[in-house]
Short mmCIF file of C-alpha atoms in Angstrom, two decimals:
data_model
loop_
_atom_site.label_atom_id
_atom_site.label_comp_id
_atom_site.label_asym_id
_atom_site.label_seq_id
_atom_site.Cartn_x
_atom_site.Cartn_y
_atom_site.Cartn_z
CA MET Y 30 0.04 -0.10 0.09
CA THR Y 31 2.81 2.37 1.01
CA THR Y 32 4.68 1.52 -2.32
CA LEU Y 33 1.44 2.42 -4.25
CA LEU Y 34 1.16 5.83 -2.50
CA PHE Y 35 4.87 6.83 -3.57
CA PRO Y 36 3.54 8.42 -6.98
CA VAL Y 37 0.89 10.24 -4.97
CA ALA Y 38 3.36 11.46 -2.34
CA ALA Y 39 5.81 12.66 -5.27
CA VAL Y 40 2.99 14.76 -6.73
CA GLY Y 41 2.19 16.16 -3.24
CA ARG Y 42 5.84 17.02 -2.84
CA THR Y 43 6.06 18.64 -5.87
CA THR Y 44 3.04 20.79 -5.64
CA LEU Y 45 3.99 22.02 -2.16
CA MET Y 46 7.36 23.04 -3.64
CA ILE Y 47 5.91 24.70 -6.46
CA LEU Y 48 3.42 26.71 -4.34
CA ALA Y 49 6.25 27.56 -1.95
CA THR Y 50 8.42 28.77 -4.74
CA ILE Y 51 5.66 30.95 -6.13
CA GLY Y 52 4.97 32.32 -2.50
CA GLN Y 53 8.93 33.11 -2.33
CA ILE Y 54 8.95 34.78 -5.81
CA ALA Y 55 5.92 36.93 -4.96
CA ILE Y 56 7.46 38.08 -1.70
CA TYR Y 57 10.81 38.73 -3.80
CA ALA Y 58 8.75 40.67 -6.34
CA GLY Y 59 7.15 42.73 -3.59
CA GLN Y 60 10.42 43.54 -1.75
CA THR Y 61 12.18 44.44 -5.11
CA ILE Y 62 9.19 47.02 -5.86
CA SER Y 63 9.47 48.41 -2.48
CA HIS Y 64 13.03 49.06 -2.86
CA MET Y 65 12.71 50.77 -6.09
CA PHE Y 66 11.07 53.65 -4.19
CA ARG Y 67 13.63 53.91 -1.43
CA PRO Y 68 17.12 55.38 -1.38
CA PRO Y 69 19.96 54.68 -1.96
CA PHE Y 70 19.68 54.48 -5.88
CA TYR Y 71 22.47 52.98 -7.72
CA PHE Y 72 22.18 55.10 -11.05
CA LYS Y 73 25.57 53.73 -12.57
CA GLU Y 74 24.46 50.12 -12.13
CA PHE Y 75 21.15 51.04 -13.71
CA ILE Y 76 22.70 52.57 -16.89
CA HIS Y 77 25.14 49.54 -17.18
CA ALA Y 78 22.17 47.38 -16.74
CA VAL Y 79 20.18 49.20 -19.58
CA MET Y 80 22.96 48.85 -21.77
CA THR Y 81 23.59 45.07 -21.02
CA ILE Y 82 19.92 44.21 -21.17
CA GLY Y 83 18.67 46.60 -23.78
CA TYR Y 84 21.21 47.85 -26.08
CA PHE Y 85 23.10 44.48 -26.53
CA SER Y 86 19.97 42.48 -27.14
CA LEU Y 87 19.06 44.59 -30.03
CA PRO Y 88 20.73 42.21 -32.57
CA VAL Y 89 19.35 38.97 -31.35
CA VAL Y 90 15.89 40.53 -31.07
CA GLY Y 91 15.98 42.32 -34.35
CA MET Y 92 16.99 39.10 -36.21
CA THR Y 93 14.43 37.00 -34.58
CA ALA Y 94 11.71 39.63 -35.40
CA PHE Y 95 12.93 39.99 -38.90
CA PHE Y 96 12.61 36.29 -39.92
CA THR Y 97 9.46 35.88 -37.78
CA GLY Y 98 7.83 38.70 -39.72
CA GLY Y 99 8.97 37.18 -42.96
CA ALA Y 100 7.60 33.82 -42.27
CA LEU Y 101 4.25 35.26 -40.88
CA ALA Y 102 3.83 36.86 -44.21
CA LEU Y 103 4.27 33.55 -45.93
CA GLN Y 104 2.00 31.72 -43.67
CA ILE Y 105 -0.70 34.38 -43.91
CA TYR Y 106 -0.40 34.39 -47.57
CA ALA Y 107 -0.67 30.67 -47.99
CA GLY Y 108 -3.37 30.39 -45.58
CA GLY Y 109 -5.39 33.45 -46.98
CA ALA Y 110 -5.03 32.02 -50.32
CA ARG Y 111 -7.59 29.38 -49.30
CA PHE Y 112 -10.40 31.83 -49.19
CA ASN Y 113 -8.94 34.61 -51.52
CA ALA Y 114 -7.87 36.82 -48.63
CA GLU Y 115 -4.32 37.50 -49.53
CA ALA Y 116 -4.59 41.09 -49.36
CA VAL Y 117 -4.76 40.93 -45.59
CA VAL Y 118 -1.14 40.08 -45.32
CA PRO Y 119 0.25 43.44 -44.50
CA SER Y 120 -2.29 44.15 -41.83
CA ILE Y 121 -2.23 40.85 -40.29
CA VAL Y 122 1.70 40.83 -40.09
CA ALA Y 123 1.45 44.40 -38.53
CA ILE Y 124 -1.19 43.41 -35.97
CA GLY Y 125 0.33 40.06 -35.24
CA MET Y 126 3.89 41.54 -34.67
CA ALA Y 127 2.61 44.49 -32.64
CA ARG Y 128 0.09 42.44 -30.45
CA GLU Y 129 1.86 39.05 -30.02
CA LEU Y 130 4.94 38.14 -31.87
CA GLY Y 131 6.92 40.98 -31.29
CA PRO Y 132 6.57 41.08 -27.44
CA VAL Y 133 6.46 37.19 -26.90
CA MET Y 134 9.37 36.50 -29.22
CA GLY Y 135 11.24 39.42 -27.99
CA GLY Y 136 10.64 38.32 -24.38
CA LEU Y 137 11.48 34.91 -24.96
CA MET Y 138 14.77 35.76 -26.48
CA VAL Y 139 15.74 38.40 -23.90
CA ALA Y 140 14.65 35.47 -21.30
CA ALA Y 141 17.29 33.22 -22.97
CA ARG Y 142 19.94 35.86 -23.13
CA VAL Y 143 19.50 38.05 -19.99
CA ALA Y 144 17.69 35.81 -17.26
CA SER Y 145 20.55 33.26 -17.79
CA SER Y 146 23.11 35.60 -17.69
CA ILE Y 147 21.85 37.59 -14.68
CA ALA Y 148 21.42 34.29 -12.91
CA ALA Y 149 24.87 32.92 -13.42
CA GLU Y 150 26.52 36.27 -12.66
CA ILE Y 151 24.54 36.75 -9.20
CA GLY Y 152 24.83 32.98 -8.56
CA THR Y 153 28.54 33.05 -9.09
CA MET Y 154 28.82 36.16 -6.74
CA LYS Y 155 26.88 34.23 -4.11
CA VAL Y 156 29.13 30.96 -4.46
CA THR Y 157 32.07 33.17 -4.25
CA GLU Y 158 30.98 35.19 -1.15
CA GLN Y 159 30.58 38.40 -3.15
CA ILE Y 160 27.11 38.90 -1.88
CA ASP Y 161 28.33 38.68 1.76
CA ALA Y 162 31.08 41.03 0.92
CA LEU Y 163 28.44 43.55 -0.29
CA VAL Y 164 26.60 43.22 2.95
CA THR Y 165 29.80 43.69 4.93
CA LEU Y 166 30.43 46.91 2.83
CA SER Y 167 27.03 48.31 4.01
CA THR Y 168 25.60 47.63 0.43
CA HIS Y 169 22.12 46.00 0.33
CA PRO Y 170 22.41 43.22 -2.33
CA MET Y 171 18.77 43.82 -3.42
CA LYS Y 172 19.18 47.59 -3.81
CA TYR Y 173 22.64 46.98 -5.55
CA LEU Y 174 21.89 44.00 -7.75
CA THR Y 175 18.28 43.56 -8.21
CA VAL Y 176 16.57 46.91 -8.36
CA PRO Y 177 18.93 48.29 -11.19
CA ARG Y 178 18.42 45.02 -13.35
CA VAL Y 179 14.76 44.69 -12.88
CA LEU Y 180 14.09 48.60 -13.25
CA ALA Y 181 16.39 48.44 -16.62
CA ALA Y 182 14.49 45.47 -18.13
CA THR Y 183 11.20 46.86 -17.27
CA LEU Y 184 11.91 49.90 -19.13
CA ALA Y 185 14.35 48.50 -21.72
CA VAL Y 186 12.31 45.68 -23.15
CA PRO Y 187 9.48 47.81 -24.39
CA VAL Y 188 11.66 49.72 -26.31
CA LEU Y 189 13.09 46.46 -27.74
CA VAL Y 190 9.78 45.22 -28.52
CA ALA Y 191 9.06 48.47 -30.48
CA VAL Y 192 11.89 48.16 -32.37
CA GLY Y 193 11.39 44.54 -32.88
CA ASP Y 194 7.76 45.28 -34.06
CA LEU Y 195 9.28 47.74 -36.94
CA ILE Y 196 11.89 45.06 -37.89
CA GLY Y 197 9.36 42.33 -37.98
CA ILE Y 198 6.98 44.33 -40.08
CA MET Y 199 9.96 45.24 -42.40
CA GLY Y 200 10.65 41.25 -42.56
CA GLY Y 201 7.05 40.76 -43.75
CA TYR Y 202 7.32 43.76 -46.06
CA VAL Y 203 10.51 42.45 -47.78
CA VAL Y 204 8.87 38.98 -48.10
CA GLY Y 205 5.77 40.49 -49.34
CA VAL Y 206 7.25 42.54 -51.96
CA THR Y 207 10.00 40.46 -53.34
CA ARG Y 208 8.36 36.98 -52.83
CA LEU Y 209 4.69 37.63 -53.08
CA ASP Y 210 4.61 40.40 -55.42
CA PHE Y 211 2.85 42.89 -53.49
CA ASN Y 212 2.96 46.35 -54.56
CA SER Y 213 5.46 48.34 -52.21
CA SER Y 214 3.41 51.43 -51.68
CA ALA Y 215 0.09 49.46 -51.25
CA TYR Y 216 1.82 47.12 -48.75
CA LEU Y 217 2.88 50.13 -46.55
CA HIS Y 218 -0.45 51.86 -46.79
CA ASN Y 219 -2.33 48.55 -45.75
CA THR Y 220 0.14 48.27 -43.01
CA VAL Y 221 -0.40 51.68 -41.44
CA ASP Y 222 -4.24 51.91 -42.18
CA PHE Y 223 -5.27 48.74 -40.31
CA LEU Y 224 -2.86 49.30 -37.28
CA GLU Y 225 -4.38 51.01 -34.00
CA PHE Y 226 -2.99 52.53 -31.07
CA ILE Y 227 -4.24 49.73 -28.71
CA ASP Y 228 -2.35 47.05 -31.06
CA VAL Y 229 1.01 49.00 -30.29
CA PHE Y 230 0.39 49.82 -26.81
CA SER Y 231 -0.80 46.43 -25.78
CA GLY Y 232 2.62 45.07 -26.98
CA LEU Y 233 4.54 47.76 -25.22
CA VAL Y 234 2.89 46.94 -22.01
CA LYS Y 235 3.54 43.29 -22.51
CA GLY Y 236 7.12 44.20 -23.14
CA ALA Y 237 7.35 45.80 -19.74
CA ALA Y 238 5.80 42.96 -17.75
CA PHE Y 239 8.04 40.50 -19.65
CA GLY Y 240 11.21 42.58 -18.88
CA PHE Y 241 10.20 42.71 -15.20
CA ILE Y 242 9.62 38.95 -15.33
CA VAL Y 243 12.87 38.32 -17.04
CA ALA Y 244 15.19 40.26 -14.68
CA LEU Y 245 13.02 39.15 -11.56
CA MET Y 246 13.79 35.59 -12.39
CA GLY Y 247 17.44 36.01 -13.07
CA CYS Y 248 17.93 37.76 -9.93
CA TYR Y 249 15.70 35.47 -7.70
CA TYR Y 250 17.29 32.41 -8.84
CA GLY Y 251 20.83 33.78 -8.84
CA MET Y 252 20.23 34.95 -5.19
CA ASN Y 253 19.05 31.34 -4.19
CA SER Y 254 21.57 29.59 -6.15
CA GLY Y 255 23.12 26.39 -4.67
CA ARG Y 256 26.88 25.74 -4.08
CA GLY Y 257 29.36 25.06 -6.60
CA ALA Y 258 29.10 24.98 -10.43
CA GLN Y 259 26.16 22.72 -10.35
CA GLY Y 260 24.13 25.17 -8.33
CA VAL Y 261 24.87 28.00 -10.50
CA GLY Y 262 24.08 25.83 -13.59
CA LYS Y 263 20.59 24.66 -11.96
CA ALA Y 264 19.87 28.31 -11.04
CA THR Y 265 20.64 29.61 -14.54
CA LYS Y 266 18.43 26.75 -16.03
CA SER Y 267 15.59 27.43 -13.65
CA ALA Y 268 15.77 31.20 -14.23
CA VAL Y 269 15.35 30.85 -17.94
CA VAL Y 270 12.59 28.04 -17.60
CA ALA Y 271 10.69 30.07 -15.01
CA ALA Y 272 10.92 33.29 -17.25
CA SER Y 273 9.67 31.69 -20.26
CA VAL Y 274 6.77 29.91 -18.72
CA LEU Y 275 5.90 33.04 -16.90
CA ILE Y 276 6.12 35.14 -20.11
CA LEU Y 277 3.82 32.80 -21.79
CA ALA Y 278 1.25 32.73 -18.95
CA SER Y 279 1.26 36.56 -18.42
CA ASN Y 280 0.96 36.98 -22.08
CA TYR Y 281 -2.36 35.18 -22.10
CA LEU Y 282 -3.49 37.21 -18.99
CA LEU Y 283 -2.61 40.48 -20.61
CA THR Y 284 -4.31 39.62 -23.91
CA GLU Y 285 -7.35 38.52 -21.89
CA LEU Y 286 -7.16 42.03 -20.21
CA PHE Y 287 -6.72 44.19 -23.34
CA PHE Y 288 -8.68 42.22 -25.90
CA SER Y 289 -11.53 40.08 -24.22
CA ALA Y 290 -14.76 40.53 -25.68
CA MET I 19 34.36 44.36 23.16
CA ILE I 20 32.60 41.39 21.33
CA GLU I 21 30.71 38.97 23.46
CA LEU I 22 29.03 35.78 22.35
CA GLN I 23 26.70 34.30 24.96
CA ASN I 24 25.27 30.78 24.64
CA VAL I 25 24.90 30.97 20.71
CA HIS I 26 23.29 28.14 18.82
CA LYS I 27 22.70 27.52 15.10
CA ALA I 28 21.64 24.55 13.17
CA PHE I 29 20.95 24.02 9.50
CA GLY I 30 18.37 21.31 9.51
CA ASP I 31 19.51 18.38 11.71
CA ASN I 32 23.28 19.52 11.71
CA LYS I 33 23.61 21.34 14.76
CA VAL I 34 26.85 23.53 14.06
CA LEU I 35 26.78 26.00 17.03
CA GLN I 36 25.65 24.17 20.28
CA GLY I 37 26.12 27.08 22.88
CA VAL I 38 29.11 29.22 22.12
CA ASN I 39 30.53 31.55 24.70
CA LEU I 40 33.38 33.90 24.01
CA THR I 41 34.55 37.29 24.80
CA ILE I 42 37.06 39.38 22.61
CA GLN I 43 38.49 42.58 24.14
CA THR I 44 38.92 45.66 22.36
CA GLY I 45 42.22 45.85 20.48
CA GLU I 46 42.79 42.07 20.96
CA SER I 47 43.62 39.63 18.16
CA MET I 48 41.56 36.46 18.70
CA VAL I 49 42.14 33.49 16.45
CA ILE I 50 39.46 30.88 16.39
CA ILE I 51 40.90 27.31 15.37
CA GLY I 52 39.20 24.30 14.61
CA GLY I 53 38.78 21.47 12.02
CA SER I 54 37.06 21.95 8.77
CA GLY I 55 33.20 21.96 9.06
CA THR I 56 33.13 22.81 12.79
CA GLY I 57 31.37 26.12 12.29
CA LYS I 58 34.06 28.58 12.54
CA SER I 59 32.91 30.68 9.22
CA VAL I 60 29.27 30.35 10.66
CA LEU I 61 30.36 31.84 13.93
CA LEU I 62 32.16 34.69 12.21
CA LYS I 63 29.12 35.36 9.99
CA SER I 64 26.72 35.25 12.84
CA VAL I 65 28.53 38.23 14.43
CA LEU I 66 28.29 40.15 11.28
CA GLY I 67 24.68 39.31 10.91
CA LEU I 68 25.12 37.42 7.54
CA ILE I 69 23.73 34.41 9.49
CA LYS I 70 21.07 34.62 12.18
CA PRO I 71 21.64 32.52 15.21
CA ASP I 72 18.73 30.33 16.32
CA SER I 73 19.40 31.52 19.93
CA GLY I 74 21.79 33.18 22.21
CA VAL I 75 23.12 36.76 22.27
CA ILE I 76 25.92 38.54 20.46
CA LYS I 77 26.87 41.81 21.73
CA LEU I 78 29.24 44.61 20.32
CA ASP I 79 30.31 46.93 23.30
CA GLY I 80 27.38 45.98 25.27
CA GLN I 81 24.63 46.23 22.62
CA ASP I 82 22.89 43.44 20.95
CA VAL I 83 23.94 43.34 17.44
CA ALA I 84 20.63 42.10 16.47
CA THR I 85 18.96 45.40 17.54
CA ALA I 86 21.84 47.60 16.35
CA GLU I 87 21.55 50.17 13.39
CA ARG I 88 22.84 47.98 10.35
CA ASP I 89 24.90 50.71 8.69
CA ALA I 90 26.36 52.15 11.66
CA PHE I 91 26.92 48.49 13.02
CA LEU I 92 28.64 47.36 9.72
CA ALA I 93 30.80 50.66 9.28
CA ARG I 94 32.80 49.65 12.33
CA PHE I 95 33.93 46.43 10.43
CA GLY I 96 36.15 45.24 7.78
CA MET I 97 36.40 41.82 6.36
CA LEU I 98 38.89 39.60 4.46
CA PHE I 99 36.97 36.76 2.82
CA GLN I 100 38.58 33.41 2.32
CA GLY I 101 38.62 33.72 -1.45
CA GLY I 102 38.89 37.46 -1.55
CA ALA I 103 35.41 37.84 -2.62
CA LEU I 104 36.47 40.68 -5.02
CA PHE I 105 33.88 42.14 -7.45
CA ASP I 106 34.86 40.84 -10.83
CA SER I 107 33.13 43.65 -12.69
CA LEU I 108 35.08 46.36 -10.93
CA PRO I 109 38.92 47.47 -11.33
CA VAL I 110 41.00 46.95 -8.27
CA TRP I 111 40.93 50.38 -6.86
CA GLN I 112 36.94 50.54 -6.94
CA ASN I 113 37.13 47.18 -5.08
CA VAL I 114 39.28 48.76 -2.69
CA ALA I 115 37.43 51.94 -2.44
CA PHE I 116 34.06 50.30 -2.69
CA ARG I 117 32.85 51.50 0.75
CA LEU I 118 34.26 55.08 -0.14
CA LEU I 119 32.49 55.43 -3.28
CA ARG I 120 28.95 55.15 -1.80
CA GLY I 121 26.96 55.23 1.47
CA SER I 122 27.40 57.30 4.61
CA LEU I 123 31.43 57.08 4.02
CA LYS I 124 31.31 58.44 0.42
CA ARG I 125 34.14 60.68 -0.66
CA PRO I 126 34.91 62.56 -3.91
CA ILE I 127 36.10 60.08 -6.38
CA GLU I 128 39.77 61.39 -6.64
CA GLU I 129 40.15 61.16 -2.90
CA ALA I 130 38.72 57.59 -2.83
CA ARG I 131 41.16 56.60 -5.57
CA ALA I 132 43.97 58.19 -3.76
CA ILE I 133 43.06 56.17 -0.51
CA ALA I 134 42.69 53.08 -2.43
CA ILE I 135 46.16 53.30 -4.01
CA GLU I 136 47.62 54.31 -0.63
CA LYS I 137 46.11 50.98 1.06
CA LEU I 138 47.40 49.14 -2.10
CA ARG I 139 50.68 50.34 -1.16
CA ARG I 140 50.27 49.53 2.43
CA VAL I 141 49.67 45.67 1.61
CA GLY I 142 52.70 45.76 -0.74
CA LEU I 143 51.17 46.35 -4.21
CA LYS I 144 52.15 49.04 -6.89
CA SER I 145 49.75 51.62 -8.05
CA ALA I 146 49.71 49.96 -11.46
CA VAL I 147 47.78 47.14 -9.98
CA ALA I 148 44.81 49.60 -9.27
CA ASP I 149 43.38 49.73 -12.88
CA LEU I 150 43.45 45.96 -13.39
CA PHE I 151 40.51 43.72 -12.87
CA PRO I 152 40.51 40.98 -10.03
CA ALA I 153 40.78 38.14 -12.87
CA GLU I 154 44.16 39.53 -13.92
CA LEU I 155 45.60 39.03 -10.50
CA SER I 156 47.30 35.96 -8.81
CA GLY I 157 45.78 34.32 -5.63
CA GLY I 158 48.21 36.12 -3.26
CA MET I 159 47.75 39.54 -5.05
CA GLN I 160 43.83 39.01 -4.59
CA LYS I 161 44.33 38.28 -0.88
CA ARG I 162 46.43 41.63 -0.69
CA VAL I 163 43.68 43.41 -2.41
CA GLY I 164 41.11 42.02 -0.27
CA LEU I 165 43.06 42.97 2.75
CA ALA I 166 43.35 46.59 1.38
CA ARG I 167 39.42 46.60 1.00
CA ALA I 168 38.85 45.32 4.51
CA ILE I 169 41.33 48.28 5.98
CA ALA I 170 40.10 51.02 3.34
CA ALA I 171 37.67 52.72 5.67
CA GLU I 172 39.95 52.28 8.88
CA PRO I 173 37.62 49.92 10.53
CA GLU I 174 37.65 49.34 14.59
CA ILE I 175 37.19 45.57 13.95
CA ILE I 176 38.68 43.41 11.20
CA PHE I 177 37.61 39.71 10.47
CA PHE I 178 39.86 37.44 8.55
CA ASP I 179 38.40 34.27 7.05
CA GLU I 180 41.02 31.73 6.40
CA PRO I 181 43.56 34.27 5.30
CA THR I 182 46.32 31.96 3.97
CA THR I 183 44.14 29.37 2.37
CA GLY I 184 45.33 28.35 -1.03
CA LEU I 185 48.66 30.30 -0.82
CA ASP I 186 52.20 29.00 -0.82
CA PRO I 187 54.04 28.96 2.47
CA ILE I 188 56.07 32.05 1.73
CA MET I 189 53.08 34.16 0.61
CA ALA I 190 51.17 32.83 3.48
CA GLY I 191 53.92 34.16 5.92
CA VAL I 192 53.79 37.52 4.02
CA ILE I 193 50.02 37.76 4.28
CA ASN I 194 50.30 36.78 8.20
CA GLU I 195 52.89 39.49 8.74
CA LEU I 196 50.83 41.93 7.08
CA ILE I 197 47.89 41.14 9.00
CA ARG I 198 49.72 41.41 12.26
CA GLU I 199 51.39 44.64 11.46
CA ILE I 200 48.05 46.33 10.38
CA VAL I 201 46.19 45.10 13.26
CA VAL I 202 48.76 46.75 15.63
CA GLU I 203 49.29 49.68 13.60
CA MET I 204 45.55 50.31 13.61
CA GLY I 205 44.85 49.29 17.05
CA ALA I 206 41.95 47.41 15.87
CA THR I 207 40.12 44.52 17.25
CA ALA I 208 40.75 41.22 15.04
CA MET I 209 38.99 38.03 14.75
CA THR I 210 40.80 35.44 12.64
CA ILE I 211 39.52 31.80 11.66
CA THR I 212 42.02 29.52 10.47
CA HIS I 213 43.31 25.91 10.98
CA ASP I 214 46.91 27.07 9.66
CA MET I 215 49.07 27.00 12.84
CA SER I 216 51.63 29.28 11.37
CA SER I 217 48.91 32.06 11.02
CA VAL I 218 47.89 31.23 14.53
CA ARG I 219 51.23 31.82 16.20
CA ALA I 220 51.85 34.95 13.84
CA ILE I 221 48.51 36.60 14.39
CA ALA I 222 47.06 35.75 17.75
CA ASP I 223 47.01 37.29 21.07
CA LYS I 224 44.45 34.80 22.10
CA VAL I 225 43.32 31.53 20.76
CA ALA I 226 39.96 29.94 20.88
CA MET I 227 39.24 26.33 19.83
CA LEU I 228 35.92 25.44 18.45
CA HIS I 229 34.89 21.75 18.38
CA ASP I 230 31.57 19.84 18.61
CA GLY I 231 29.65 23.29 18.47
CA ILE I 232 31.27 24.78 21.67
CA ILE I 233 34.49 26.56 22.55
CA GLN I 234 36.62 23.61 23.80
CA TRP I 235 39.45 25.70 24.89
CA THR I 236 40.61 29.62 25.16
CA GLY I 237 43.54 31.21 26.24
CA PRO I 238 46.59 33.29 25.44
CA VAL I 239 48.79 31.90 22.52
CA ALA I 240 51.85 31.63 24.89
CA LYS I 241 49.75 28.63 26.56
CA LEU I 242 48.87 26.98 23.32
CA ASP I 243 51.65 24.47 23.69
CA ASP I 244 51.20 23.41 27.34
CA SER I 245 47.48 23.84 27.64
CA GLY I 246 46.82 20.16 28.92
CA ASP I 247 43.89 20.06 26.82
CA PRO I 248 43.78 16.88 24.70
CA TYR I 249 41.54 18.21 21.91
CA LEU I 250 43.91 21.36 21.53
CA ASP I 251 47.08 19.00 21.65
CA GLN I 252 45.67 16.76 18.96
CA PHE I 253 44.82 19.60 16.63
CA ILE I 254 47.88 21.68 17.08
CA HIS I 255 50.13 18.54 16.56
CA GLY I 256 48.00 17.22 13.62
CA ARG I 257 47.75 13.76 15.17
CA ALA I 258 45.35 11.31 13.78
CA GLU I 259 44.71 9.65 17.15
CA GLY I 260 43.09 11.59 19.92
CA PRO I 261 39.54 12.57 21.11
CA ILE I 262 38.93 14.22 17.75
CA GLU I 263 37.53 11.68 15.21
CA ALA I 264 39.28 11.56 12.21
CA VAL I 265 37.29 10.67 9.20
CA ARG I 266 39.47 8.33 7.13
#
């Protein structure tokens, strides 16, 4: 009987562990937000984080957006051709990029690039006692390490998303004009005419939320990293997985918030 | 004066500290010895508030450190970490002057850099080292930079966590001498944890041995060799046979 209960016990343990982690992350997020509004502020660290998270992520986000936009144009054209709706390609590419693919693909790419690097950096700092050293030097690790990164990601990722939207739409345009024989001017008109403020705005809000999630996960798992190389490796993996899952989950919730009937 | 009264700390089932009582007088250099995993680092980190004891009281000049104002409390301390714990992303001089570039001890940047270079010189490093990054330094140089950082803000109390671990005997001797000189020169209270007996003899005024979660023996360094304590005797002579169980 006891043996039969093993799988149930394992499920129970995992559920409790997940719930405990969610609670700890919620507390960590609350503490991070609260420290954002209390001095001291580390402006130099914030600027450094903006550069690392935002500026240096531009190439990877840009390339992802370009190819996604191009593939989207091909897919919509092929799908639309089944009921003579090929003309919707420019508008659907624009709306799709602005509302969904720009923020989600950008967020996931930033998660892969930034959450992993933050978790590895802070995890290594923890393992090598640099976090303890910060405390003995009268510097709060959350203020010095977490707040600048989370704030920088929250502000920089929407900008990345905006740039990604433009590049993605350009990717669709290039494919539309060169491969699908769209008229260049008509493609651009259709793109602009059907795009509404809420399409872009919702994408930018998603970008801010995803930026917050990515940096928070990197910092949380880095600060709670286990000992040694294995501990840091596990923290890095957990940060990327958690950030990716939370991005997709929060994307659904934000889509419900903005566009539910 | 630092006082530890009946301090307990456990990690799960592992009871590390089981009622530590210890007093370190102002200006005294106390060295805590003990085998690996006996809780020396936990003891030191408990004093600094990096680890919260499960029970017991730690006082600094009569005030419970748990209720002390953190910034003012920590401003009195300097610490040399076992691995140096230098910040990889900052050049050496910014590591040394870290405390002087932010917070209540903030100075103008030129002044902070000048102090950092002076402290580097004090630990035997040339000013050219100031603009290097920690990864460009040898282990011995990293220890010296860590020492320079520990003394940069002229603290009243300095903690040294295994200051000679990983160093060759000559460099270990140099670091031991430096620590002794600096502690005497600054008149600082020092607490060092180590299992390197050459460090003990070079640095200590008094020695305390931590074993089985309690202070097994404490006394002046001059009494180390004729203490009559079987635990201490076994430890300082590095004997496998004796009351301390050696895991083989």
